[in-house]
Amino acid sequence: MDRRELADFLRSRRERIAPADVGLPAGPRRRTPGLRREEVAQLAFISTEYYTRLEQARAPHPSREVLAGLARALRLSDVERDHLHHLAGVPPGPLPGPSREVRQSILDLLRRLPQAAAFVMSATFEVIAWNDLAAALTEDFSALSRRDRNLVRRVFLGPHPKQGRLYGLSDVDAFARSSAQQLRATAARYPDNREVSELVDELLCGSAEFSRLWASHDVCAEPTLCKTLRHPLVGPVTVNCDVLDIADRDQRVVIYTATPGSPSEEALRLLSVIGTQRMDVAC
């Protein structure tokens, strides 16, 4: 355990977090940058005295539970979490679960792609961020529960609207196969995560197709570079599909673009005007 390095690391992470980031008021007499020690202790569910001793390099060896609380309170990335464990002399265990927190720079990227439909998926295929055109092309994700924003659940368990399974995707069978393979890899990365295991159990119980794909033990998925979605208002929209991996969050940015000058490009332009105001037709 490197007490001095651990103390300096905790202090640096604490000072970078604004009170508003964790729902705390700044207050008129705040003299320290970032959070106060007692605020971090409260968020981590440990005593202020113990946290203070950690920052003073005087505390005894922290437990895994304490380190998990600190990682959560200080909003550490997965890389920072592992670093915290190494400084504390506690080898990092399996990641607690797929991250759902999207970096601000990625959210800004989505907004800066007005001619592309773009969204972010977690490692369990939950849509966790999207731009306006993605909502217009598929559906208004803001009107859905977390459960219904999960695309692997939707493709295997429905509901399936009139235009077809999962927005009428032309490669829906390939997507189903790919999502099952990638979910198996996700389950291996997060073996102790309840949400992941419950999702897999639900799919195994509810879908014979998923059960068959799961039994294959395949974990390598081939990318689909072009696909067509059947939209209830503008008809078929053919798009190029590019996927960017966000390795430190175990997330993917999916970007749909149409070939310049094509009917599909005109359809996307129309959808950017229509938005989600009539997406109830698709439900």
Tab-separated table of C-alpha atoms in Angstrom:
chain	number	residue	atom	x	y	z
A	1	MET	CA	0.000	0.000	0.000
A	2	ASP	CA	1.485	3.352	-1.081
A	3	ARG	CA	-0.112	5.648	1.501
A	4	ARG	CA	1.430	8.859	0.175
A	5	GLU	CA	0.458	8.256	-3.444
A	6	LEU	CA	-3.005	7.109	-2.382
A	7	ALA	CA	-3.502	10.268	-0.335
A	8	ASP	CA	-2.406	12.523	-3.192
A	9	PHE	CA	-4.594	10.664	-5.686
A	10	LEU	CA	-7.692	10.921	-3.493
A	11	ARG	CA	-7.113	14.618	-2.931
A	12	SER	CA	-6.650	15.307	-6.646
A	13	ARG	CA	-9.859	13.429	-7.546
A	14	ARG	CA	-11.824	15.180	-4.778
A	15	GLU	CA	-10.720	18.639	-5.870
A	16	ARG	CA	-11.811	18.157	-9.478
A	17	ILE	CA	-15.484	17.477	-8.630
A	18	ALA	CA	-17.810	20.454	-8.332
A	19	PRO	CA	-20.526	20.179	-5.680
A	20	ALA	CA	-23.174	20.560	-8.391
A	21	ASP	CA	-21.807	17.431	-10.093
A	22	VAL	CA	-23.081	15.331	-7.197
A	23	GLY	CA	-26.189	17.359	-6.402
A	24	LEU	CA	-24.716	19.440	-3.562
A	25	PRO	CA	-25.044	23.231	-3.176
A	26	ALA	CA	-21.824	25.213	-3.577
A	27	GLY	CA	-22.565	27.400	-0.562
A	28	PRO	CA	-21.267	30.944	0.016
A	29	ARG	CA	-18.290	30.025	2.248
A	30	ARG	CA	-16.678	27.155	0.361
A	31	ARG	CA	-12.929	27.661	0.580
A	32	THR	CA	-11.695	24.425	-0.952
A	33	PRO	CA	-11.775	23.483	-4.640
A	34	GLY	CA	-14.143	20.661	-5.380
A	35	LEU	CA	-15.758	18.683	-2.589
A	36	ARG	CA	-15.051	18.840	1.117
A	37	ARG	CA	-13.647	15.771	2.847
A	38	GLU	CA	-16.821	15.260	4.832
A	39	GLU	CA	-18.861	15.331	1.617
A	40	VAL	CA	-16.747	12.598	0.026
A	41	ALA	CA	-17.030	10.552	3.205
A	42	GLN	CA	-20.796	10.926	3.208
A	43	LEU	CA	-21.073	9.902	-0.447
A	44	ALA	CA	-18.770	6.908	0.139
A	45	PHE	CA	-20.615	5.833	3.321
A	46	ILE	CA	-17.504	6.004	5.490
A	47	SER	CA	-16.616	8.205	8.443
A	48	THR	CA	-15.129	11.637	7.894
A	49	GLU	CA	-12.341	10.767	10.336
A	50	TYR	CA	-11.300	7.709	8.334
A	51	TYR	CA	-11.377	9.555	5.011
A	52	THR	CA	-9.335	12.401	6.498
A	53	ARG	CA	-6.729	9.894	7.673
A	54	LEU	CA	-6.611	8.415	4.147
A	55	GLU	CA	-5.791	11.839	2.711
A	56	GLN	CA	-3.204	12.359	5.441
A	57	ALA	CA	-1.524	9.013	4.617
A	58	ARG	CA	-2.257	7.747	8.143
A	59	ALA	CA	-5.109	5.300	7.589
A	60	PRO	CA	-4.909	1.516	7.775
A	61	HIS	CA	-5.436	-0.708	4.763
A	62	PRO	CA	-8.857	0.104	3.147
A	63	SER	CA	-11.218	-2.755	2.345
A	64	ARG	CA	-12.704	-3.501	-1.087
A	65	GLU	CA	-16.017	-2.099	0.164
A	66	VAL	CA	-14.356	1.189	1.138
A	67	LEU	CA	-12.565	1.405	-2.211
A	68	ALA	CA	-15.817	0.735	-4.075
A	69	GLY	CA	-17.501	3.524	-2.119
A	70	LEU	CA	-14.661	5.933	-2.860
A	71	ALA	CA	-14.663	5.060	-6.563
A	72	ARG	CA	-18.391	5.755	-6.684
A	73	ALA	CA	-18.203	8.972	-4.658
A	74	LEU	CA	-15.288	10.361	-6.668
A	75	ARG	CA	-16.811	9.303	-10.002
A	76	LEU	CA	-13.725	7.417	-11.060
A	77	SER	CA	-13.387	5.929	-14.508
A	78	ASP	CA	-12.607	2.221	-14.772
A	79	VAL	CA	-8.908	3.018	-15.306
A	80	GLU	CA	-8.888	5.304	-12.254
A	81	ARG	CA	-10.705	2.652	-10.217
A	82	ASP	CA	-8.022	0.099	-11.034
A	83	HIS	CA	-5.312	2.643	-10.162
A	84	LEU	CA	-6.992	3.307	-6.805
A	85	HIS	CA	-6.953	-0.416	-6.018
A	86	HIS	CA	-3.293	-0.786	-6.952
A	87	LEU	CA	-2.291	2.175	-4.760
A	88	ALA	CA	-4.234	0.634	-1.876
A	89	GLY	CA	-2.531	-2.722	-2.383
A	90	VAL	CA	-5.814	-4.444	-3.242
A	91	PRO	CA	-5.870	-6.044	-6.717
A	92	PRO	CA	-8.933	-4.827	-8.620
A	93	GLY	CA	-11.684	-7.401	-8.894
A	94	PRO	CA	-14.200	-7.744	-11.704
A	95	LEU	CA	-15.790	-4.502	-12.853
A	96	PRO	CA	-18.993	-3.865	-10.881
A	97	GLY	CA	-21.140	-3.471	-13.971
A	98	PRO	CA	-21.464	-1.839	-17.400
A	99	SER	CA	-21.091	1.926	-17.216
A	100	ARG	CA	-24.150	4.034	-18.082
A	101	GLU	CA	-22.443	7.391	-17.612
A	102	VAL	CA	-21.671	9.035	-20.960
A	103	ARG	CA	-18.799	11.492	-21.165
A	104	GLN	CA	-19.772	15.081	-21.874
A	105	SER	CA	-17.499	15.140	-24.934
A	106	ILE	CA	-19.494	12.224	-26.418
A	107	LEU	CA	-22.796	13.994	-25.715
A	108	ASP	CA	-21.387	17.064	-27.454
A	109	LEU	CA	-20.361	14.884	-30.402
A	110	LEU	CA	-23.919	13.591	-30.814
A	111	ARG	CA	-25.247	17.141	-30.973
A	112	ARG	CA	-22.620	18.111	-33.546
A	113	LEU	CA	-23.824	15.453	-35.990
A	114	PRO	CA	-27.097	17.002	-37.209
A	115	GLN	CA	-27.059	15.062	-40.509
A	116	ALA	CA	-26.325	11.719	-38.848
A	117	ALA	CA	-28.465	9.586	-36.573
A	118	ALA	CA	-26.201	8.737	-33.656
A	119	PHE	CA	-26.662	7.038	-30.315
A	120	VAL	CA	-24.613	5.448	-27.537
A	121	MET	CA	-25.119	1.883	-26.318
A	122	SER	CA	-23.885	0.364	-23.089
A	123	ALA	CA	-22.267	-3.072	-22.982
A	124	THR	CA	-25.742	-4.574	-22.450
A	125	PHE	CA	-27.206	-2.850	-25.556
A	126	GLU	CA	-29.109	-0.236	-23.576
A	127	VAL	CA	-29.438	3.043	-25.502
A	128	ILE	CA	-28.088	5.572	-22.997
A	129	ALA	CA	-27.689	8.698	-25.175
A	130	TRP	CA	-28.925	9.789	-28.599
A	131	ASN	CA	-29.391	12.806	-30.832
A	132	ASP	CA	-32.638	14.120	-32.282
A	133	LEU	CA	-32.238	12.450	-35.669
A	134	ALA	CA	-31.657	9.027	-34.076
A	135	ALA	CA	-34.922	9.429	-32.167
A	136	ALA	CA	-36.742	10.479	-35.332
A	137	LEU	CA	-35.360	7.543	-37.342
A	138	THR	CA	-36.068	4.875	-34.716
A	139	GLU	CA	-38.255	6.101	-31.845
A	140	ASP	CA	-38.364	8.650	-29.052
A	141	PHE	CA	-36.140	6.960	-26.484
A	142	SER	CA	-36.925	9.648	-23.925
A	143	ALA	CA	-40.499	8.315	-23.767
A	144	LEU	CA	-39.318	4.781	-22.946
A	145	SER	CA	-38.287	3.155	-19.703
A	146	ARG	CA	-34.725	1.873	-19.256
A	147	ARG	CA	-36.055	-1.628	-19.851
A	148	ASP	CA	-37.590	-0.728	-23.206
A	149	ARG	CA	-34.458	1.098	-24.376
A	150	ASN	CA	-32.522	-2.179	-24.363
A	151	LEU	CA	-32.117	-3.258	-27.999
A	152	VAL	CA	-31.146	-6.880	-27.343
A	153	ARG	CA	-34.291	-7.300	-25.260
A	154	ARG	CA	-36.356	-5.609	-27.970
A	155	VAL	CA	-35.030	-7.756	-30.798
A	156	PHE	CA	-35.686	-11.050	-29.007
A	157	LEU	CA	-38.714	-10.249	-26.852
A	158	GLY	CA	-40.452	-7.393	-28.683
A	159	PRO	CA	-42.639	-5.499	-28.996
A	160	HIS	CA	-42.500	-5.629	-32.783
A	161	PRO	CA	-44.405	-2.739	-34.442
A	162	LYS	CA	-46.011	-2.847	-37.864
A	163	GLN	CA	-42.928	-1.881	-39.838
A	164	GLY	CA	-41.142	-4.989	-38.571
A	165	ARG	CA	-38.864	-6.363	-35.929
A	166	LEU	CA	-36.622	-3.690	-34.365
A	167	TYR	CA	-37.536	-0.745	-36.620
A	168	GLY	CA	-37.717	-2.955	-39.690
A	169	LEU	CA	-33.963	-3.517	-39.827
A	170	SER	CA	-32.908	-5.280	-43.010
A	171	ASP	CA	-30.194	-7.176	-41.108
A	172	VAL	CA	-32.286	-7.949	-38.047
A	173	ASP	CA	-31.240	-11.622	-37.955
A	174	ALA	CA	-27.575	-10.634	-38.162
A	175	PHE	CA	-28.109	-8.069	-35.404
A	176	ALA	CA	-29.798	-10.694	-33.217
A	177	ARG	CA	-26.885	-13.079	-33.730
A	178	SER	CA	-24.294	-10.361	-33.127
A	179	SER	CA	-26.006	-9.028	-30.005
A	180	ALA	CA	-26.197	-12.514	-28.458
A	181	GLN	CA	-22.492	-13.064	-29.135
A	182	GLN	CA	-21.491	-9.704	-27.694
A	183	LEU	CA	-23.744	-10.152	-24.661
A	184	ARG	CA	-21.985	-13.438	-23.879
A	185	ALA	CA	-18.666	-11.567	-23.858
A	186	THR	CA	-20.226	-8.885	-21.645
A	187	ALA	CA	-21.423	-11.516	-19.169
A	188	ALA	CA	-17.860	-12.840	-18.936
A	189	ARG	CA	-16.507	-9.342	-18.192
A	190	TYR	CA	-19.089	-8.727	-15.451
A	191	PRO	CA	-19.630	-12.158	-13.871
A	192	ASP	CA	-20.973	-10.777	-10.594
A	193	ASN	CA	-23.294	-8.115	-11.978
A	194	ARG	CA	-26.905	-8.867	-11.140
A	195	GLU	CA	-28.392	-6.743	-13.917
A	196	VAL	CA	-26.391	-8.544	-16.609
A	197	SER	CA	-27.237	-11.997	-15.277
A	198	GLU	CA	-30.925	-11.146	-14.944
A	199	LEU	CA	-31.010	-9.897	-18.547
A	200	VAL	CA	-29.423	-13.124	-19.797
A	201	ASP	CA	-31.835	-15.253	-17.731
A	202	GLU	CA	-34.825	-13.303	-19.060
A	203	LEU	CA	-33.705	-13.794	-22.657
A	204	LEU	CA	-32.992	-17.494	-22.146
A	205	CYS	CA	-36.454	-18.020	-20.662
A	206	GLY	CA	-38.317	-15.884	-23.185
A	207	SER	CA	-36.651	-16.595	-26.521
A	208	ALA	CA	-35.851	-19.944	-28.120
A	209	GLU	CA	-33.807	-18.093	-30.746
A	210	PHE	CA	-31.625	-16.447	-28.090
A	211	SER	CA	-31.219	-19.776	-26.286
A	212	ARG	CA	-29.998	-21.394	-29.497
A	213	LEU	CA	-27.540	-18.573	-30.205
A	214	TRP	CA	-26.345	-18.524	-26.594
A	215	ALA	CA	-25.669	-22.251	-26.683
A	216	SER	CA	-23.243	-21.774	-29.580
A	217	HIS	CA	-20.790	-19.969	-27.243
A	218	ASP	CA	-19.738	-17.669	-30.092
A	219	VAL	CA	-18.294	-14.317	-28.975
A	220	CYS	CA	-16.977	-12.892	-32.261
A	221	ALA	CA	-19.397	-10.707	-34.214
A	222	GLU	CA	-18.990	-9.470	-37.787
A	223	PRO	CA	-19.805	-5.773	-38.304
A	224	THR	CA	-22.621	-4.704	-40.637
A	225	LEU	CA	-21.534	-1.678	-42.624
A	226	CYS	CA	-24.836	-0.916	-44.358
A	227	LYS	CA	-28.439	-1.477	-43.316
A	228	THR	CA	-31.974	-0.365	-44.134
A	229	LEU	CA	-34.641	0.723	-41.663
A	230	ARG	CA	-38.322	0.845	-42.616
A	231	HIS	CA	-39.729	4.093	-41.263
A	232	PRO	CA	-43.533	4.457	-40.992
A	233	LEU	CA	-43.522	7.971	-42.491
A	234	VAL	CA	-40.689	8.171	-45.019
A	235	GLY	CA	-40.363	4.508	-45.959
A	236	PRO	CA	-37.068	2.589	-46.322
A	237	VAL	CA	-33.951	4.485	-45.259
A	238	THR	CA	-30.610	2.929	-46.192
A	239	VAL	CA	-27.691	4.053	-44.068
A	240	ASN	CA	-24.014	3.404	-43.614
A	241	CYS	CA	-23.317	2.106	-40.116
A	242	ASP	CA	-20.137	3.009	-38.258
A	243	VAL	CA	-19.416	2.029	-34.666
A	244	LEU	CA	-16.878	3.765	-32.442
A	245	ASP	CA	-15.716	1.981	-29.293
A	246	ILE	CA	-15.347	3.948	-26.053
A	247	ALA	CA	-12.957	1.526	-24.415
A	248	ASP	CA	-12.723	3.105	-20.959
A	249	ARG	CA	-16.530	3.041	-20.535
A	250	ASP	CA	-17.214	-0.198	-22.426
A	251	GLN	CA	-19.670	1.695	-24.624
A	252	ARG	CA	-20.224	2.129	-28.364
A	253	VAL	CA	-21.264	5.117	-30.451
A	254	VAL	CA	-23.387	4.011	-33.418
A	255	ILE	CA	-23.531	6.482	-36.313
A	256	TYR	CA	-25.971	6.162	-39.234
A	257	THR	CA	-25.262	8.278	-42.317
A	258	ALA	CA	-26.826	8.238	-45.790
A	259	THR	CA	-24.919	8.373	-49.066
A	260	PRO	CA	-24.786	11.993	-50.303
A	261	GLY	CA	-27.397	12.708	-52.976
A	262	SER	CA	-29.355	9.534	-52.296
A	263	PRO	CA	-33.106	9.293	-51.548
A	264	SER	CA	-32.165	8.151	-48.064
A	265	GLU	CA	-30.273	11.388	-47.473
A	266	GLU	CA	-33.419	13.293	-48.423
A	267	ALA	CA	-35.410	11.067	-46.063
A	268	LEU	CA	-33.059	11.888	-43.180
A	269	ARG	CA	-33.377	15.577	-43.949
A	270	LEU	CA	-37.144	15.267	-43.817
A	271	LEU	CA	-36.953	13.366	-40.533
A	272	SER	CA	-34.760	16.083	-39.046
A	273	VAL	CA	-37.685	18.456	-39.646
A	274	ILE	CA	-40.464	16.063	-38.621
A	275	GLY	CA	-38.623	14.943	-35.477
A	276	THR	CA	-40.523	12.651	-33.118
A	277	GLN	CA	-43.835	14.513	-33.205
A	278	ARG	CA	-45.630	11.642	-35.001
A	279	MET	CA	-43.591	8.670	-33.819
A	280	ASP	CA	-46.678	7.329	-32.048
A	281	VAL	CA	-47.553	5.783	-35.419
A	282	ALA	CA	-44.705	3.296	-34.940
A	283	CYS	CA	-45.720	2.055	-31.537
